[in-house]
XYZ file of C-alpha atoms in Angstrom:
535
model
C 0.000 0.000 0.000
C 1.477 3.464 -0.478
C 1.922 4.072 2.789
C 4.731 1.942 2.211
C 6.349 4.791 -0.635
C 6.255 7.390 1.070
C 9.437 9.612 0.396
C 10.294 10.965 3.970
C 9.706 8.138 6.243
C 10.395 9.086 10.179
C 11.989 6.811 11.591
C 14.036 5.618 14.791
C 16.226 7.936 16.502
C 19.866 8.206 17.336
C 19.879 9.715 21.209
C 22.991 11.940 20.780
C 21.654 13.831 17.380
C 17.676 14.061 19.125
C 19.898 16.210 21.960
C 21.326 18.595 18.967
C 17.807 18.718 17.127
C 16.416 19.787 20.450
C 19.061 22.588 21.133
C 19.355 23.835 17.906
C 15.052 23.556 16.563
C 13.760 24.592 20.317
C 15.155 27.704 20.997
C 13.499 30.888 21.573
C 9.888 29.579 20.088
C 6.550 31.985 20.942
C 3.320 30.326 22.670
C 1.190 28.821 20.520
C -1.227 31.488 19.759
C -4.906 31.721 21.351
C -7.496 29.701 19.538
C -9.789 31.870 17.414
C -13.652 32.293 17.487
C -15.776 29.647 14.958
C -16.729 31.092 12.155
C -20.108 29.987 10.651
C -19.516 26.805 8.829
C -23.098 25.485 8.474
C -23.142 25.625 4.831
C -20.298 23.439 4.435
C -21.823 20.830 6.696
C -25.086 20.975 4.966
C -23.585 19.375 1.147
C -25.105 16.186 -0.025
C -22.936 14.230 -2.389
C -23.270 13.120 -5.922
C -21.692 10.118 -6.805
C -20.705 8.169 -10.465
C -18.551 5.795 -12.098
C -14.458 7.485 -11.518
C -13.359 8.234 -14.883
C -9.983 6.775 -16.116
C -8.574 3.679 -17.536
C -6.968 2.957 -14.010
C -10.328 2.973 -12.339
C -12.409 -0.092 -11.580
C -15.570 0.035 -12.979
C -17.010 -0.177 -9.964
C -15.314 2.720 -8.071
C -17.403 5.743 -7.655
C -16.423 9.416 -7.170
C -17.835 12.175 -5.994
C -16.041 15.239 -4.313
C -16.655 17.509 -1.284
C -16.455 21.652 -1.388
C -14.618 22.996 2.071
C -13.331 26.506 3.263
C -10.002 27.331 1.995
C -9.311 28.987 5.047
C -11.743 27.841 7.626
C -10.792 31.101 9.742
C -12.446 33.303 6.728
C -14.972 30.706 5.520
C -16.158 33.299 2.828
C -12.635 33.919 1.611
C -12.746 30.749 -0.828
C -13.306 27.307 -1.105
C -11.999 24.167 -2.847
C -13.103 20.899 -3.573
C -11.805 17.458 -2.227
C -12.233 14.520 -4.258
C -13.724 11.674 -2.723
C -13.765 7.628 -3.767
C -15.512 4.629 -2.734
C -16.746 1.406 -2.676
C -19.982 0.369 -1.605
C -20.906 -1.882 0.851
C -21.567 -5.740 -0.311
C -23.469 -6.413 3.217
C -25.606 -4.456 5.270
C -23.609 -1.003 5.917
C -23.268 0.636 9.368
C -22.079 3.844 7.727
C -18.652 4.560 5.565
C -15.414 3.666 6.864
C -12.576 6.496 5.524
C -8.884 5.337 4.827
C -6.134 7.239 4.729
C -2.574 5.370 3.084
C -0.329 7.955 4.431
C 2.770 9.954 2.997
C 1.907 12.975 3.645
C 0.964 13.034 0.295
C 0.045 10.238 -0.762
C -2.941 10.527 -2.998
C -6.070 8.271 -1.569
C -7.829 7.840 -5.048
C -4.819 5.934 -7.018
C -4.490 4.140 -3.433
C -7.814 2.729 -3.151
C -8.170 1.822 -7.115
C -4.771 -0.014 -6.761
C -4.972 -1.763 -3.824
C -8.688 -1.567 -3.345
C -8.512 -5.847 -3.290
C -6.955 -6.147 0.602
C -9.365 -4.193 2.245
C -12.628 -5.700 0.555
C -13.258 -7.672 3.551
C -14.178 -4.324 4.982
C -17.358 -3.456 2.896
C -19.056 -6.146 4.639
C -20.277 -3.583 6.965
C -19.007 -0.209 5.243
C -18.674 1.568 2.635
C -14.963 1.989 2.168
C -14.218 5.556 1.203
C -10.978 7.792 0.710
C -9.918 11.149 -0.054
C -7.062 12.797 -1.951
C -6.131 15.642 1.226
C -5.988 19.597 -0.140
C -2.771 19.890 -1.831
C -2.743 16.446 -2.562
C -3.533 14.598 -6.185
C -6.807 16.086 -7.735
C -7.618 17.937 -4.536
C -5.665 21.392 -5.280
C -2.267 19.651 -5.752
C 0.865 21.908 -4.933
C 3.923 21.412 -6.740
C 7.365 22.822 -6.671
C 7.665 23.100 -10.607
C 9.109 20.952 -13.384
C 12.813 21.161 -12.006
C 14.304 23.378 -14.698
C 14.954 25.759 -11.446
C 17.821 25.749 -9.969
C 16.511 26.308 -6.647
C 13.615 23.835 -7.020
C 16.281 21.521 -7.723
C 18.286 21.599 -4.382
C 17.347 18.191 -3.004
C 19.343 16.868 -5.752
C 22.684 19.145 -4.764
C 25.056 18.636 -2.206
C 24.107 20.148 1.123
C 27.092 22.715 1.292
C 27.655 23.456 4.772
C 30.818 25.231 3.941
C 29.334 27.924 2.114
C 26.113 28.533 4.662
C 25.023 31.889 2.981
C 24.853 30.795 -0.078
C 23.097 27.450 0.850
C 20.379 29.301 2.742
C 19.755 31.663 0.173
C 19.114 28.815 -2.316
C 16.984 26.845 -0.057
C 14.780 30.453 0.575
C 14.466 30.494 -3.482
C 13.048 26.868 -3.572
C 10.554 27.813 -0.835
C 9.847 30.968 -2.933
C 8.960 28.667 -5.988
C 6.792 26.068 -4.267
C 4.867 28.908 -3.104
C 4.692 30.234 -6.725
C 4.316 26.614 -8.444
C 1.389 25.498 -5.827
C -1.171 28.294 -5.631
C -3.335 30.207 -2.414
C -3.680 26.085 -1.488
C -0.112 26.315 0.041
C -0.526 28.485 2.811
C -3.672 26.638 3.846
C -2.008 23.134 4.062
C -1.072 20.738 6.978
C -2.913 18.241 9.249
C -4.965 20.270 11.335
C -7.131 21.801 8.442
C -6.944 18.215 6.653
C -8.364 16.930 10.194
C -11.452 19.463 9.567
C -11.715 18.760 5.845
C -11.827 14.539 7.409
C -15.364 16.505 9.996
C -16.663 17.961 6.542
C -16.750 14.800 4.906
C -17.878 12.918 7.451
C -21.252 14.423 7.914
C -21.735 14.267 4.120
C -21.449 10.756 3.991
C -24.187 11.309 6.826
C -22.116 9.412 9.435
C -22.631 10.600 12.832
C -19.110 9.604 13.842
C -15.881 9.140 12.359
C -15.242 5.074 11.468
C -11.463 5.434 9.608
C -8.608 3.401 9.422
C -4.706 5.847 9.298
C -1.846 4.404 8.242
C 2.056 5.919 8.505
C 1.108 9.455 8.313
C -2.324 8.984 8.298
C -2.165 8.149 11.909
C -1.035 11.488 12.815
C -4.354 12.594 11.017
C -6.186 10.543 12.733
C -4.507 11.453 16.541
C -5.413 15.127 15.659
C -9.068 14.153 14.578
C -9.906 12.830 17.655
C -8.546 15.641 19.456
C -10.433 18.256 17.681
C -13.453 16.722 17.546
C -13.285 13.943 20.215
C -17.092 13.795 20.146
C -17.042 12.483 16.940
C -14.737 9.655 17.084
C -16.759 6.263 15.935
C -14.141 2.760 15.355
C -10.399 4.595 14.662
C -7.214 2.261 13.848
C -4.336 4.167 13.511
C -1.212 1.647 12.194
C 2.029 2.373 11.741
C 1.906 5.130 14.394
C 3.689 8.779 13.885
C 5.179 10.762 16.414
C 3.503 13.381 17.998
C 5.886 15.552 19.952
C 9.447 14.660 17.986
C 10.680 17.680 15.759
C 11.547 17.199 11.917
C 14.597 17.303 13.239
C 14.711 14.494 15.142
C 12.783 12.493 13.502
C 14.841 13.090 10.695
C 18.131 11.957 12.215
C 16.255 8.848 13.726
C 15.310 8.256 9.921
C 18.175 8.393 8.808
C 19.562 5.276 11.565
C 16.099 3.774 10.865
C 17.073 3.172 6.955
C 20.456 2.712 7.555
C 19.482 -0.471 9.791
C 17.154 -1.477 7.281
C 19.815 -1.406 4.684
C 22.252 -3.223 6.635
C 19.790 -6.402 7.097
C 19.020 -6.083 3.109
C 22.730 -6.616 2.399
C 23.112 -9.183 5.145
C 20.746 -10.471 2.975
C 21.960 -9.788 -0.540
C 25.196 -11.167 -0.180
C 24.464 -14.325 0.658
C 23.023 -14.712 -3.068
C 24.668 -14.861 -6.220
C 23.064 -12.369 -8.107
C 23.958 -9.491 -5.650
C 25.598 -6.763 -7.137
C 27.862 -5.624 -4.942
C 29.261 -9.435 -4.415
C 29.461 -12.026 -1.387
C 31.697 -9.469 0.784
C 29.790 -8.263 3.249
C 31.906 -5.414 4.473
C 32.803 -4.289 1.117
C 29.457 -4.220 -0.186
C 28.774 -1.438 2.366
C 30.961 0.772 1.072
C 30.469 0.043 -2.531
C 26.490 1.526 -2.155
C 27.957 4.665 -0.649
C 30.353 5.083 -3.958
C 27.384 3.918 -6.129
C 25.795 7.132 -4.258
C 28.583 9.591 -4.532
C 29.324 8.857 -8.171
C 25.772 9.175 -9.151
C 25.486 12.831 -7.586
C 28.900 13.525 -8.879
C 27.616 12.170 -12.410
C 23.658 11.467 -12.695
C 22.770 9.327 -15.747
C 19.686 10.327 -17.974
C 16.216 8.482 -17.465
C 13.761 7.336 -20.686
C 11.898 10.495 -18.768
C 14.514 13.026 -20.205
C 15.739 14.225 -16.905
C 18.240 12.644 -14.612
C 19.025 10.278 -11.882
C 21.149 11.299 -8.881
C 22.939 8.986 -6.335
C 20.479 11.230 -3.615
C 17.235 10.081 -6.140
C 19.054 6.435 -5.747
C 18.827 6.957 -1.912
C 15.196 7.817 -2.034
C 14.871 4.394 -4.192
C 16.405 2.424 -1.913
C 14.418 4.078 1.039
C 10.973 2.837 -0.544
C 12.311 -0.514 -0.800
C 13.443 -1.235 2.601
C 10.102 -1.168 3.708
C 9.221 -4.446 3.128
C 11.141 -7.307 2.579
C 8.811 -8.853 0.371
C 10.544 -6.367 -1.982
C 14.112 -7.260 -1.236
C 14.573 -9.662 -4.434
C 12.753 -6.433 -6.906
C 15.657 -4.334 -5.102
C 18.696 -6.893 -6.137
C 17.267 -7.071 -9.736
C 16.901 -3.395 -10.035
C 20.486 -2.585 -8.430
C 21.955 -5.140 -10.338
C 20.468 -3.386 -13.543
C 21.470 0.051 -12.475
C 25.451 -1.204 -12.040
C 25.791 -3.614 -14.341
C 24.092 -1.980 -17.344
C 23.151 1.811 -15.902
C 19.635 1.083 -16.395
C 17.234 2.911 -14.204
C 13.862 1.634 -14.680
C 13.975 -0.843 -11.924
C 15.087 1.557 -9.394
C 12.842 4.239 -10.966
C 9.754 2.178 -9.782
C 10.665 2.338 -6.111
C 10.416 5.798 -6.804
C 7.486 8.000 -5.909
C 7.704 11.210 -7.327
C 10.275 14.165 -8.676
C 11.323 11.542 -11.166
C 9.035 11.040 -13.962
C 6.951 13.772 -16.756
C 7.501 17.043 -16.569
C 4.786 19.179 -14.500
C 2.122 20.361 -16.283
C 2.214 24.045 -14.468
C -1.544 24.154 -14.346
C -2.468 24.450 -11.121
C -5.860 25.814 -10.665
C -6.872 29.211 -8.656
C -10.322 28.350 -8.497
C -10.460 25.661 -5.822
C -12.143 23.219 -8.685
C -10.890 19.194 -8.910
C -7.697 19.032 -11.468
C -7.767 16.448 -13.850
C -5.497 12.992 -13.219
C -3.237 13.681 -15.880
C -2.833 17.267 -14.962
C -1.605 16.568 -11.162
C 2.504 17.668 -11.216
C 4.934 14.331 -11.007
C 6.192 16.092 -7.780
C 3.506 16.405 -6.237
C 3.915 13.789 -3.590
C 7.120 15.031 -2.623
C 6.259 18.906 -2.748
C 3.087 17.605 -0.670
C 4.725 15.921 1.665
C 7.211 18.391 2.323
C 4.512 21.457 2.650
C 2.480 19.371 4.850
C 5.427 18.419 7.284
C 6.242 21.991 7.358
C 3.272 23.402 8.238
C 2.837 20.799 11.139
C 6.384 21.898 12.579
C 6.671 24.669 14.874
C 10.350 24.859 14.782
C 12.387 27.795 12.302
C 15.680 28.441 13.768
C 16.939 32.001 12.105
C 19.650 32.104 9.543
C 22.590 33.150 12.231
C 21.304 29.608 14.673
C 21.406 27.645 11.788
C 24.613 28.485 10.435
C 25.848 28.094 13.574
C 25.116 24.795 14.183
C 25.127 23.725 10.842
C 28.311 21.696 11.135
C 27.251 19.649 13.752
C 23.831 18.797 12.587
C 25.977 17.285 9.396
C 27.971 15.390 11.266
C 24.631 13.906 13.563
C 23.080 12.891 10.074
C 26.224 11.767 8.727
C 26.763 9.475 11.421
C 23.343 8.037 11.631
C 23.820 7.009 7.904
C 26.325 7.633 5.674
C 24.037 7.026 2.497
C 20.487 8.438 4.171
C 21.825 11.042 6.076
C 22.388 13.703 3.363
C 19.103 12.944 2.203
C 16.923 13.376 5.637
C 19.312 16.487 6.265
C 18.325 18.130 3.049
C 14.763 17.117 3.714
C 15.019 19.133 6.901
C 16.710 21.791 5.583
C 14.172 22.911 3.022
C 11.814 24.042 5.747
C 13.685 26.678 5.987
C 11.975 30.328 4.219
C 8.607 28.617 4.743
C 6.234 30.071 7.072
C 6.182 28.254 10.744
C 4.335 26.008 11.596
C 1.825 24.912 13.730
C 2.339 23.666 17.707
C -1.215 22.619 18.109
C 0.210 18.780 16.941
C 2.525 18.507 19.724
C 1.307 20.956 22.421
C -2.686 20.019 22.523
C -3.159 16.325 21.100
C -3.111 14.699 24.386
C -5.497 13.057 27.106
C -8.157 12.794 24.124
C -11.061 11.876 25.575
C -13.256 10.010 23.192
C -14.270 5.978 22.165
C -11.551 3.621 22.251
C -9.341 4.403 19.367
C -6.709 0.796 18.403
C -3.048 1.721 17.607
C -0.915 -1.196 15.985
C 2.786 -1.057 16.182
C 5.462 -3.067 14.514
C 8.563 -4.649 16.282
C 10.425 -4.306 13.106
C 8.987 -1.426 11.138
C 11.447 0.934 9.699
C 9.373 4.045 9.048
C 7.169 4.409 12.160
C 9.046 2.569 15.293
C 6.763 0.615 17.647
C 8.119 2.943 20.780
C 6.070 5.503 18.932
C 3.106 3.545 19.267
C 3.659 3.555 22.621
C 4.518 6.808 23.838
C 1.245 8.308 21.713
C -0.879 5.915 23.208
C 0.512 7.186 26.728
C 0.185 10.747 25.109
C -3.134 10.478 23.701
C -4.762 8.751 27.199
C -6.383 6.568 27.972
C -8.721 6.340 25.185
C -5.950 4.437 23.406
C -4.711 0.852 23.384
C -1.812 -0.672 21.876
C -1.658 -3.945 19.602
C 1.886 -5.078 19.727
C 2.746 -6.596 16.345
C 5.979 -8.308 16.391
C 6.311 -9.240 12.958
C 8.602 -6.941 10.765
C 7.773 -4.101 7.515
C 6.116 -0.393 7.722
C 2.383 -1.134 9.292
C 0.745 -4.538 10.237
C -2.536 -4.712 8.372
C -0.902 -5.805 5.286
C 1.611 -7.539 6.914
C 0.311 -9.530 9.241
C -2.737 -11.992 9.667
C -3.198 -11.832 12.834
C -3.325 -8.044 12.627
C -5.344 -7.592 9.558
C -8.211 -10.183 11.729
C -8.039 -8.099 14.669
C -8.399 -4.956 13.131
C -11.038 -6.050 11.497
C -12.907 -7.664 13.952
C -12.405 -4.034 15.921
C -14.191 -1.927 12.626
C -16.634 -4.599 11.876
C -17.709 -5.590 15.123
C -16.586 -3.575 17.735
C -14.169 -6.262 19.471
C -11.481 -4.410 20.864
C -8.057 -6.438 21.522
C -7.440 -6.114 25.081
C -4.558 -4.206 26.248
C -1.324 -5.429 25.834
C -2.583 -8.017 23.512
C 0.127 -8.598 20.578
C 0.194 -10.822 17.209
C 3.052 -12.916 16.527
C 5.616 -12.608 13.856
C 3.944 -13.937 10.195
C 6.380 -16.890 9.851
C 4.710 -17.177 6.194
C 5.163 -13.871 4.846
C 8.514 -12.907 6.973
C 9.868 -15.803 3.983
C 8.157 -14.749 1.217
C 11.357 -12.501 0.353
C 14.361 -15.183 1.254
C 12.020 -17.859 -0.791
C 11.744 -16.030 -4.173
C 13.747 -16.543 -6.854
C 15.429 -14.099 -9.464
């Protein structure tokens, strides 16, 4: 599921660097600001949808669409509006209402989610009709974009991270910001998670639900967590799997995602080099270093794509980063690395890839708030999306004097959390910086929720979204929260995991809650699927 490709995973955390992240990203921050008056929403809640058949030669025939018109800025309700398109599926039994999925990212598009992978959650429509959403600034729903690339600035991620020339590297990183907000439209400065979370309470009472029935993965559980605290009234049967953070910084979590892949990476070439088509041979020490110069002499010298653009060793990292999270994908990744070296083909590591690489960007964003066509949604739109929305969720903008200062050190924690990922999750960081700041509702108010039992699954070995993190934002969120301890490996249980994907649906369809502490063992049959398959 594409909560699985997301681009900017967060990880596990390396102690020492969370110290810097905290020091240098919590200094000298204002109080979050009061909470304004509600405006009038009323006629926003009062929308019936329409639905028909989703047009598009990628859409089952039975898939419906319909979409949703919100507040642009629900602060200034009259100020403008946009419209959020909406899929589903109908119910096969007798429905109790609609059950709303969310696949993550942020920025991962729900429509192209659902048609794909529609088959694994069918099971579900025996009680519900299983709905999703494509979140403002996100596929048809007002998509943001950072342009096609020809920038210079819009094409940092791809350049070294130059920490010896700080002015310069800032003043690059303020252009890019400058041209996401010019590439994406007024949607930009209305994106993040908390206005998502009341686009999730506008849909919801058009699908004439009375509470919230949803199922978050990866990101999606962040979503969820700030759902339930803004309208804890509302909350019906909520799974959150794969569980975010809710108090770590970018910064941190960007360092601990950067050991997260790194570990990840380390058990694939454990792995790899016990087979004979590896490419970087049966030496397991060597093959280490021979990824990092595979890196390094792919930024230094990026080879062309069928595309007409490029592929860096930082787009290779991304690759790789995709792959890791499942293991069930190892064999794909030792095909398409063994391509890349052997021949300098791309299109096997191109496919891990979820955005930036690929068509050039239309540049037809729309002003008017209306649904934009499929084939007019940017390629980098997941990326741009993801970045915009982690942004606006993070409260943290050290100035341009703190920054440089501790620039140097901040390297060195990313470089020694990975040596291949830690450029990568440092530039990721880094290009928050000349965006507005963010939110601190996330990590200062979603706590002691009080509303219906909500069921959090965490992963033992889950390299995106570490099970401690199911933990401490179950303690966080109160005790309205319970914890199913998966102890099988790969990023969320529900696909992974039998015993998971019966309990959580036992919880949606029926109401059986697992009791706490209950876990699911490790899924001996699919924790082989990847050391059984064959080239």
């Amino acid at each position: 599921m594409l909560a699985k490709l997301s681009t900017r995973p967060a990880v596990r955390r390396c102690a020492g660097a969370s110290a810097l992240a905290l020091a240098l990203f919590g200094a000298g921050l204002p109080a979050a600001a009061a909470d304004q008056p509600q405006p009038d929403l009323s006629r926003f809640y009062r929308q019936k949808l329409t639905w028909s058949p989703c047009r598009g030669t990628a859409m089952p025939k039975d898939l419906q669409c319909a979409k949703v018109t919100v507040p642009l800025d629900y602060a200034r309700p009259r100020a403008g509006t946009l419209d959020v398109a909406l899929a589903r599926y109908r119910a096969s039994g007798t429905s109790q209402g609609s059950l709303l999925l969310n696949f993550g990212g942020p920025g991962a598009a729900g429509i192209p989610s659902l048609a794909a992978e529609g088959k694994q959650f069918m099971d579900l429509t025996k009680g519900y009709d299983l709905v999703t959403f494509d979140p403002r600034g996100v596929g048809r729903s007002s998509p943001v974009s950072c342009g096609d690339g020809s920038d210079e600035a819009s094409a940092v991620t791809e350049k070294d991270t130059d920490i010896s020339r700080p002015r310069t590297l800032l003043n690059r990183l303020r252009q890019a910001a400058d041209q996401c907000a010019r590439s994406s439209g007024p949607v930009l400065a209305h994106i993040g998670t908390m206005n998502a979370s009341r686009d999730l309470d506008v849909i919801r009472q058009a699908l004439g639900d009375d509470r919230l029935n949803y199922l978050g993965f990866s990101y999606g559980s962040r979503l969820g967590a700030v759902y339930a605290a803004q309208f804890p009234g509302k909350v019906g049967r909520v799974v959150l799997d794969g569980v975010d953070t809710l108090t770590e910084s970018l910064a941190e979590q960007g360092v601990a995602g950067a050991e997260g892949q790194q570990t990840a990476l380390d058990d694939f070439l454990d792995w790899c080099t016990t087979d004979l088509g590896c490419p970087f041979g049966r030496d397991r020490r060597r093959a280490g270093d021979q990824v990092i110069r595979l890196v390094r002499s792919l930024d230094e010298n990026p080879v062309p794509t069928d595309f007409g653009g490029s592929f860096s060793g930082q787009d290779l990292v991304g690759a790789i980063g995709q792959a890791l999270y499942s293991r069930d994908l190892w064999p794909s990744l030792e095909r398409a690395l063994a391509s890349l070296v052997d021949d300098g083909d791309t299109r096997g590591v191109l496919a891990f890839t979820t955005g930036g690489i690929g068509l050039p960007s239309h540049e037809r964003h729309r002003t008017d708030g209306g649904l934009t066509d499929a084939q007019d949604v940017p390629a980098d739109n997941l990326p741009a999306a993801l970045m915009a929305i982690n942004c606006a969720d993070d409260p943290d903008r050290p100035t341009a004097a703190r920054l440089t200062e501790d620039l140097t050190d901040l390297r060195a924690a990313y470089d020694q959390a990975s040596p291949v990922f830690g450029r990568y999750r440092l530039t990721q960081l880094l290009l928050c910086y000349g965006r507005p700041r963010g939110t601190d509702f996330i990590r200062d108010r979603v706590k002691d929720v009080r509303s219906a039992k909500m069921l959090l699954v965490g992963t033992r070995g889950d390299p995106a979204t570490p099970y401690r993190w199911a933990v401490e934002t179950a303690d966080r969120l109160g005790p309205s929260a319970v914890v199913l301890d998966n102890k099988g490996e790969g990023h969320t249980g529900y696909s992974s995991s039998l015993c998971v994907h019966r309990k959580v649906n036992d919880f949606l369809l029926y109401g059986s809650l697992p009791a706490s502490g209950s876990s699911c063992p490790a899924d001996a049959s699919r924790q082989s699927v990847a050391s059984d398959s064959t080239g």
